[in-house]
Amino acid sequence: MSAATHDDSLQRPRTVRKLQALAEAIFATEAGPPPESRIRWVCAEMDDVLAHSGPSARTLFRAATYAVAAAVPVFARRPVPLERMSLKARIVALDRMERSLAAPPLLAVKALLCILYYEHPDAAREVGFDGGCLGART
Amino acid sequence: MTGSILRGADRNQDLELDTDVVVVGSGAGGAVVAAELAEAGQRVVVLEEGRHVPPEKYAQYRPSESLRHLFRDASLSFALGVGDTPMINVMMGRCVGGSSVLTGGVCFRVPGPVLRDWRDRRGLTELSPEALEPCFEAVEKAIHVEEVPVAMRSRSTALFAEGCNRRGHPLKPIRRNTDGCEGCSRCNFGCPKGAKKSVDLNYLPRAVKAGALIVSDSLVERITTRGGRAAGVTGRLLNGPEGRPRDRVTVHARRVVVAAGAYHSPLLLLESGVGKQSRQVGRNLTLHPGFRVMGRFDEEVRGWHGALQSAFSDAYEAQRFTLVSLFVPPGVFAATLPGIGPAHVARASQLPQLAIFGGIVHDEGGGTVRRAPAGREPFVTYRMSKRDKETVPRLLRTMADLWFAAGAQEVVLPVLGMNPIGPDELGRVNLDRIPGARLECSSQHPLGSCRMGTSPQDSVVDADGQAWDLPELYVADGSVLPSSLGVNPQLTVMAMATRIAWKMRERPLPS
């Protein structure tokens, strides 16, 4: 399955780094983050989704991503930027955020990341999904 | 005479057309009006902002690809919750065929009490069951409405039905616009087998066969007027880089029909200066705020095998909510499961054991569509009424109880960050005190923002769908419904559009 590509990415590199850091934390297992290639695939797909959404949706999603990134150090109680925070600290911070009134922007980011992540055949297989009709049939 | 579908994105110059009727929007409302008028011999042009995706391509899309190509804003449209109201994700189509391509195909007629309210309290005596009967009949025949057999229910729905039976309120079968459905649970991303009879498979081909021209990728920006009546529309073709607006599209018409949905119809009217007198345009938006509740079972459920939507319960209408079966792709399931990292992955791994059911609030309104300071999307707010807010915890408690009655080990409520609860915890969770910001809420049924009524003081269009403020401007989509329905509105929207089209046919076109 090839990821969508865009010559002129709509996501700034800073946004991509934040999304990668969030995806690593959300989909981490006890063994660590998911394969790097899968995270890259998710981010490329995200780029394509945003390319097909309107300016307001793009702005909203970027705003949500930055809001989460800004909130993570607060919830982690450490003045360290999201991208440089340890995986464990990111997971703890995001978990606290999800249980707080500040959860809505995290839901927006997590929802879109989840929709894309579990479309990856390996991720779908890992959670026992075998609904072929919900995949693409080229 | 045969019309055609013109891809605005492929055109390299301005487009100027002259016609009898221009229809803005090709969804459940616009497609019906276009077919009914074209078959009556009128020249019809349909302008659709979304692209034209041939139905045979739906099967090639993953759900997220459908979001990109068929949904408005990749499904990132929201109503901003005001006054302890949750942020509501509002899903709408943006393609030839509109949201009808993305529904679960559920078809309800207007519930009797709603119709009585329209007649008795709102004075819309013309909307009697007898008057609407031929409209519903025509639509049901055209889109092949049939009952979903019990055998097509997914295990997820069957389990919920067991819970309902144990509580003494058996589920009822849903009717859908399908023919030859094999039950693969992805109707709402475009039916991969052409079994769901969305308007791109019936009304739009009928319109084209009768001579209508459908122009995709065309964004209507303004309704034009001449001599105090609607006289056409102007806008831009989305043929610039990355689908941005570039060349002009101008349609001169004797009559204008706006059917762009409850978000964009009022926006177009506001942009065109319509409704300044009544100040009702964009107000009274209802959403049917929806909540999904999951049950985890010891057995394998694999709820993706079976019809996406097959059964419902109206047993709680007195409490202002309806329960409707549904299914969602694994990513959407996972998105609403609480937890981050290993906790999230562990719960997502239980996907085959998870069952899901939906509940919608028969809301009183409280939404407003406004022009945004920038961009071409509206700014929408929604303030839940006190009564609707009180309905939400009742709905969640009822659904959780039904899952436990069905034998669920745990229930996942749509409360952000809340761990699944066991049967003995339901009584201890104080759902009445959950802040709106922590509720995960979605809507597929925006309605009422250009509502029909008997006076310009409290409505935007008259009982025939014509705008009070501007002769020869009609609105024919979900935005004209005088109130929310409490059930899926697709069939009602189409029946109302049929009625409006028939009324238009009775009136001679202006010279």
XYZ file of C-alpha atoms in Angstrom, chain B:
511
model
C -33.242 15.322 -25.472
C -30.326 14.199 -23.332
C -28.265 16.359 -21.014
C -24.853 15.657 -19.621
C -22.448 16.032 -16.720
C -19.790 18.679 -17.233
C -16.717 18.600 -15.013
C -16.058 22.177 -14.081
C -12.542 21.291 -12.980
C -11.643 20.223 -16.517
C -12.812 23.454 -18.123
C -10.335 26.193 -18.976
C -12.553 29.212 -19.416
C -15.552 31.030 -18.002
C -18.921 29.364 -18.314
C -22.120 31.290 -19.069
C -25.466 29.553 -19.449
C -29.082 30.496 -19.955
C -31.792 28.203 -18.627
C -35.266 28.009 -17.149
C -34.233 26.752 -13.713
C -30.865 26.661 -12.027
C -30.517 24.273 -9.085
C -27.696 24.820 -6.601
C -26.715 21.458 -5.164
C -27.187 17.916 -6.443
C -28.025 16.047 -3.233
C -31.270 14.559 -1.993
C -33.181 17.828 -2.498
C -31.581 19.268 -5.635
C -31.534 16.005 -7.580
C -35.254 15.458 -7.014
C -36.159 18.979 -8.122
C -33.898 18.715 -11.164
C -35.451 15.446 -12.328
C -39.049 16.507 -11.670
C -38.650 19.807 -13.533
C -36.561 18.444 -16.406
C -39.126 15.687 -16.973
C -41.791 18.380 -17.087
C -39.965 19.894 -20.038
C -38.139 22.708 -18.293
C -34.515 23.472 -19.097
C -32.513 22.700 -15.962
C -28.913 23.388 -14.965
C -27.563 21.854 -11.745
C -24.466 23.405 -10.193
C -22.618 21.176 -7.717
C -19.636 22.365 -5.711
C -18.254 18.853 -5.275
C -16.620 16.692 -7.857
C -18.224 14.025 -9.957
C -17.081 10.600 -8.811
C -18.588 7.801 -10.889
C -20.318 5.326 -8.528
C -18.143 2.450 -9.699
C -15.170 4.235 -8.124
C -16.597 4.115 -4.587
C -15.337 0.557 -4.157
C -11.787 1.697 -4.828
C -11.759 4.027 -1.852
C -10.703 3.234 1.669
C -12.993 5.045 4.166
C -10.488 7.859 4.592
C -10.261 8.229 0.829
C -14.035 8.626 0.731
C -13.616 11.320 3.367
C -11.213 13.102 1.035
C -13.161 12.774 -2.206
C -16.831 12.632 -1.222
C -17.206 14.452 2.110
C -17.211 18.163 2.743
C -13.958 19.285 4.291
C -12.825 15.669 4.677
C -15.508 15.439 7.387
C -13.805 18.086 9.505
C -16.879 20.320 9.745
C -18.021 21.301 13.218
C -20.708 23.161 15.075
C -19.130 25.047 17.930
C -20.874 24.151 21.170
C -22.050 27.141 23.199
C -23.095 27.028 26.839
C -21.887 23.622 27.996
C -22.787 22.047 24.653
C -20.319 19.593 23.116
C -18.410 20.411 19.967
C -20.370 18.558 17.286
C -18.733 16.961 14.264
C -21.182 17.488 11.383
C -20.809 15.208 8.379
C -21.965 16.349 4.940
C -21.399 15.246 1.382
C -19.647 17.345 -1.221
C -19.918 15.455 -4.478
C -22.408 14.879 -7.263
C -25.202 13.164 -5.337
C -24.389 15.029 -2.117
C -24.995 13.444 1.253
C -27.268 10.814 -0.280
C -24.074 9.055 -1.385
C -22.959 8.901 2.258
C -26.060 7.973 4.225
C -26.742 4.557 5.663
C -29.770 4.555 3.381
C -32.228 4.817 6.262
C -35.702 5.909 5.142
C -38.338 7.165 7.562
C -41.466 9.095 6.743
C -42.191 12.127 8.915
C -43.341 10.774 12.285
C -47.029 11.508 12.940
C -46.477 13.691 16.023
C -43.996 15.854 14.095
C -46.412 16.329 11.222
C -49.162 17.252 13.700
C -46.835 19.798 15.280
C -46.161 21.349 11.871
C -49.888 21.594 11.214
C -51.275 22.520 14.627
C -48.551 24.633 16.172
C -46.860 26.071 13.087
C -49.960 26.456 10.941
C -48.625 24.465 7.997
C -51.970 22.905 7.192
C -50.836 22.078 3.657
C -48.400 19.499 4.995
C -51.076 16.972 5.831
C -50.439 13.229 5.633
C -52.795 13.114 2.641
C -50.918 15.871 0.802
C -47.537 14.277 1.431
C -48.606 10.708 0.674
C -48.130 10.920 -3.137
C -44.745 12.637 -2.613
C -43.505 9.855 -0.348
C -44.910 7.217 -2.691
C -43.127 8.721 -5.688
C -39.801 8.897 -3.878
C -40.059 5.436 -2.330
C -40.690 3.965 -5.751
C -37.860 5.903 -7.373
C -35.212 4.944 -4.822
C -36.476 1.436 -4.046
C -37.287 1.625 -0.350
C -37.400 -1.801 1.270
C -37.306 -3.269 4.754
C -34.039 -4.750 5.988
C -34.649 -8.418 6.808
C -33.685 -9.626 10.292
C -31.258 -12.060 8.677
C -29.165 -9.123 7.469
C -28.596 -7.725 10.942
C -25.023 -7.734 12.096
C -24.141 -9.609 15.281
C -23.658 -6.203 16.868
C -27.269 -5.250 16.127
C -28.547 -8.713 17.047
C -26.945 -8.407 20.477
C -28.477 -4.993 21.073
C -31.828 -6.448 19.991
C -31.448 -9.111 22.685
C -30.962 -6.384 25.277
C -34.029 -4.522 23.988
C -36.109 -7.707 24.103
C -35.085 -8.304 27.705
C -36.212 -4.783 28.595
C -39.524 -5.269 26.797
C -38.943 -2.902 23.867
C -38.111 -4.997 20.787
C -36.257 -3.292 17.956
C -38.128 -2.570 14.754
C -36.782 -3.157 11.250
C -35.474 -0.157 9.344
C -36.391 0.614 5.751
C -33.597 1.614 3.382
C -33.210 2.635 -0.252
C -31.356 -0.479 -1.325
C -31.628 -3.214 -3.895
C -29.335 -6.210 -3.764
C -27.471 -5.193 -0.604
C -25.084 -7.890 0.592
C -24.395 -6.254 3.950
C -20.804 -5.117 4.120
C -21.262 -2.159 6.459
C -19.828 0.655 4.436
C -22.879 2.453 3.017
C -21.749 5.726 4.510
C -18.521 5.815 2.521
C -20.251 5.227 -0.826
C -21.823 1.850 -1.538
C -19.165 -0.287 -3.265
C -21.759 -2.402 -5.050
C -24.289 0.139 -6.256
C -26.873 -1.475 -3.983
C -27.701 1.701 -2.103
C -29.863 3.778 -4.389
C -28.425 7.216 -3.807
C -29.623 10.004 -6.103
C -26.606 9.689 -8.401
C -28.089 6.338 -9.454
C -31.665 7.396 -10.086
C -32.816 11.024 -9.914
C -29.708 12.568 -11.476
C -29.598 10.123 -14.415
C -33.315 10.801 -14.892
C -32.645 14.533 -14.935
C -29.824 14.118 -17.440
C -31.957 11.862 -19.620
C -34.605 14.583 -19.650
C -32.065 17.153 -20.785
C -30.597 18.612 -17.582
C -26.988 19.757 -17.497
C -25.048 19.007 -14.310
C -21.901 21.052 -13.752
C -19.610 19.701 -11.031
C -16.815 21.653 -9.329
C -18.781 24.880 -9.455
C -19.045 27.050 -6.378
C -22.053 29.348 -6.366
C -21.276 32.591 -4.574
C -24.307 34.752 -5.143
C -27.915 34.746 -6.303
C -28.521 37.445 -8.892
C -31.729 39.436 -9.112
C -33.563 41.395 -11.775
C -36.733 43.374 -11.365
C -37.075 42.317 -7.749
C -36.940 38.571 -8.394
C -34.278 35.891 -8.531
C -32.721 35.755 -11.988
C -29.750 33.403 -11.758
C -26.523 32.769 -9.918
C -22.862 33.591 -10.226
C -19.829 31.841 -8.883
C -16.517 30.253 -9.753
C -15.456 26.995 -11.280
C -13.095 25.102 -8.983
C -10.601 24.663 -11.795
C -7.623 26.435 -10.269
C -4.574 24.828 -8.639
C -5.595 22.297 -5.967
C -9.237 22.868 -6.830
C -9.240 26.551 -5.956
C -11.844 28.850 -7.559
C -10.696 30.352 -10.873
C -12.966 30.905 -13.868
C -16.385 32.465 -13.570
C -19.642 30.597 -13.863
C -22.773 32.602 -14.599
C -26.224 31.134 -15.069
C -29.159 33.293 -16.148
C -32.387 31.623 -15.094
C -36.050 32.345 -14.681
C -36.138 30.520 -11.413
C -33.505 29.655 -8.812
C -33.600 26.644 -6.512
C -31.131 26.495 -3.638
C -30.521 22.977 -2.341
C -27.054 23.217 -0.846
C -27.924 21.779 2.566
C -28.597 23.311 5.966
C -25.075 24.743 6.272
C -24.625 26.235 2.819
C -28.125 27.187 1.678
C -28.437 29.848 4.394
C -24.875 30.935 3.726
C -25.683 31.539 0.052
C -28.843 33.438 0.983
C -26.923 35.573 3.472
C -24.157 36.273 0.932
C -26.875 37.350 -1.507
C -28.611 39.650 0.947
C -31.736 37.510 1.181
C -33.586 37.388 4.484
C -32.634 40.783 5.834
C -36.248 41.517 6.728
C -37.103 38.425 8.698
C -33.611 37.786 10.079
C -34.511 34.107 10.161
C -31.959 32.892 7.607
C -29.421 30.647 9.309
C -31.335 30.437 12.574
C -33.256 27.459 13.995
C -30.645 24.911 12.905
C -31.260 21.477 14.380
C -28.686 18.689 14.315
C -30.033 15.506 15.918
C -26.942 15.348 18.181
C -25.797 11.731 18.001
C -23.960 9.517 20.463
C -22.397 6.100 19.935
C -22.265 3.620 22.793
C -20.203 0.439 22.587
C -20.554 -2.843 24.413
C -17.713 -5.315 24.861
C -18.652 -8.962 24.827
C -16.783 -12.167 25.594
C -17.821 -13.571 22.231
C -16.597 -12.536 18.801
C -18.996 -9.927 17.418
C -17.265 -8.821 14.219
C -20.036 -6.313 13.677
C -18.790 -5.319 10.249
C -20.521 -8.362 8.751
C -24.131 -7.372 8.056
C -26.151 -4.333 7.136
C -24.709 -1.078 8.443
C -28.140 0.057 9.596
C -30.955 -2.431 10.001
C -33.028 -1.754 13.137
C -34.210 1.036 15.388
C -36.177 1.719 18.536
C -38.760 4.474 18.898
C -39.689 3.270 22.373
C -38.058 6.342 23.896
C -39.644 9.040 21.741
C -41.469 10.371 24.791
C -38.005 10.914 26.276
C -36.947 12.687 23.047
C -34.435 10.191 21.680
C -34.313 7.436 19.064
C -31.939 4.484 18.942
C -30.604 3.443 15.540
C -28.210 0.661 14.585
C -24.956 1.546 12.890
C -21.405 0.478 12.348
C -18.156 2.377 11.936
C -14.752 1.462 10.507
C -12.044 0.295 12.930
C -10.308 3.666 12.977
C -13.486 5.433 14.096
C -14.022 2.766 16.756
C -10.475 3.235 17.953
C -10.722 7.020 17.940
C -13.467 6.945 20.534
C -11.824 4.337 22.740
C -10.212 5.954 25.761
C -6.534 5.682 26.488
C -3.159 6.553 25.058
C -0.347 4.171 24.146
C -0.530 0.627 25.539
C -3.944 1.263 27.133
C -5.345 2.443 23.804
C -3.781 -0.373 21.795
C -5.058 -2.989 24.268
C -8.602 -1.674 23.896
C -8.323 -1.406 20.113
C -7.254 -5.055 20.078
C -10.690 -5.922 21.438
C -12.291 -4.607 18.239
C -13.719 -8.005 17.214
C -15.518 -8.220 20.584
C -17.013 -4.726 20.375
C -20.603 -3.997 19.414
C -21.980 -0.540 18.777
C -25.330 1.239 18.597
C -26.302 4.872 18.115
C -28.755 7.251 19.692
C -29.950 10.618 18.392
C -31.581 13.401 20.343
C -34.824 14.732 18.890
C -33.546 18.241 19.440
C -35.310 21.555 19.761
C -32.771 23.535 17.793
C -30.383 26.160 18.967
C -28.022 26.210 16.024
C -27.096 29.281 14.007
C -25.341 29.488 10.644
C -23.433 32.730 10.099
C -21.017 34.101 7.543
C -17.475 33.551 8.755
C -15.086 36.527 8.823
C -12.896 34.714 6.281
C -13.076 31.708 4.014
C -16.072 30.216 2.293
C -17.340 27.922 5.023
C -19.979 29.162 7.456
C -19.396 29.742 11.143
C -21.868 27.543 12.972
C -22.724 27.541 16.652
C -25.073 25.269 18.519
C -26.544 25.793 21.963
C -28.355 22.764 23.330
C -31.635 23.563 25.040
C -32.050 22.680 28.701
C -34.412 19.869 27.765
C -31.990 18.422 25.196
C -29.152 18.548 27.717
C -31.270 16.590 30.152
C -31.996 14.050 27.433
C -28.331 13.156 26.864
C -27.634 11.389 30.194
C -30.950 9.530 29.900
C -29.986 8.359 26.423
C -26.534 7.205 27.559
C -27.870 5.465 30.654
C -30.553 3.673 28.616
C -28.119 2.474 25.983
C -25.626 1.262 28.582
C -28.403 -0.588 30.385
C -29.505 -2.247 27.135
C -25.951 -3.401 26.427
C -25.666 -4.886 29.896
C -29.067 -6.541 29.445
C -27.610 -8.104 26.300
C -24.705 -9.524 28.308
C -21.966 -6.968 27.682
C -18.992 -7.222 30.026
C -18.193 -3.542 29.699
C -19.716 -0.481 28.106
C -17.783 2.372 26.502
C -19.652 5.650 26.808
C -18.871 8.586 24.486
C -17.202 10.518 27.272
C -13.651 11.578 26.490
C -11.103 9.821 28.673
C -13.677 7.790 30.620
C -12.721 4.193 31.233
C -15.214 1.511 30.214
C -17.721 0.750 32.953
C -18.927 -2.618 34.234
C -22.540 -3.596 34.973
C -22.273 -2.712 38.658
C -20.789 0.723 37.924
C -23.621 2.146 35.836
C -25.634 3.247 38.855
C -22.616 4.947 40.377
C -21.573 7.046 37.382
C -23.127 10.490 37.572
C -23.816 11.121 33.898
C -25.840 14.240 34.720
C -22.669 16.048 35.715
C -20.498 15.260 32.688
C -19.448 18.602 31.131
C -20.414 19.105 27.500
C -16.752 19.530 26.545
C -16.107 15.893 27.456
C -18.870 14.423 25.313
C -18.050 12.978 21.910
C -20.923 13.991 19.681
C -21.611 13.894 15.961
C -24.369 14.798 13.568
C -25.377 13.641 10.118
C -28.678 15.533 10.003
C -28.334 19.331 9.887
C -31.821 20.722 9.260
C -34.053 23.747 9.573
C -31.808 26.760 8.929
C -34.109 28.140 6.187
C -37.259 26.809 7.678
C -40.686 26.712 6.133
C -43.522 28.595 7.791
C -46.576 30.707 7.401
C -45.041 34.105 8.043
C -41.782 35.894 7.210
C -41.545 36.765 10.893
C -40.607 33.232 11.847
C -39.546 31.481 8.660
C -37.532 31.883 5.459
C -39.749 30.158 2.886
C -43.490 29.701 2.504
C -45.286 26.365 2.409
C -44.373 25.972 -1.268
C -40.659 26.487 -0.624
C -40.497 30.002 -2.097
C -38.478 32.605 -0.203
C -40.558 35.292 1.460
C -37.975 37.914 0.559
C -37.341 37.134 -3.088
C -39.866 35.840 -5.656
C -38.716 32.961 -7.858
C -36.139 31.883 -5.290
C -36.934 28.459 -3.860
C -35.179 26.393 -1.219
C -35.546 22.624 -1.449
C -33.372 20.710 0.983
C -33.191 19.763 4.659
C -32.892 23.405 5.630
C -36.614 23.981 4.964
C -37.850 21.395 7.465
C -39.821 23.327 10.084
C -38.359 21.318 12.960
C -36.177 18.314 13.646
C -37.754 14.920 13.008
C -36.173 12.653 15.592
C -35.432 10.168 12.815
C -33.163 10.083 9.767
C -34.416 12.782 7.391
C -33.339 11.643 3.899
C -36.751 10.403 2.758
C -38.554 13.432 4.179
C -36.120 15.808 2.489
C -36.775 14.072 -0.828
C -40.545 14.054 -0.349
C -40.547 17.746 0.534
C -38.383 18.465 -2.523
C -40.854 16.514 -4.638
C -43.712 18.591 -3.277
C -41.819 21.837 -3.893
C -40.998 20.752 -7.457
C -44.609 19.852 -8.134
C -45.708 23.243 -6.797
C -43.168 24.931 -9.058
C -44.467 23.006 -12.048
C -47.951 24.352 -11.352
C -46.699 27.942 -11.558
C -45.804 29.281 -14.998
C -42.196 30.321 -15.371
C -41.806 34.111 -15.397
C -41.056 35.589 -18.751
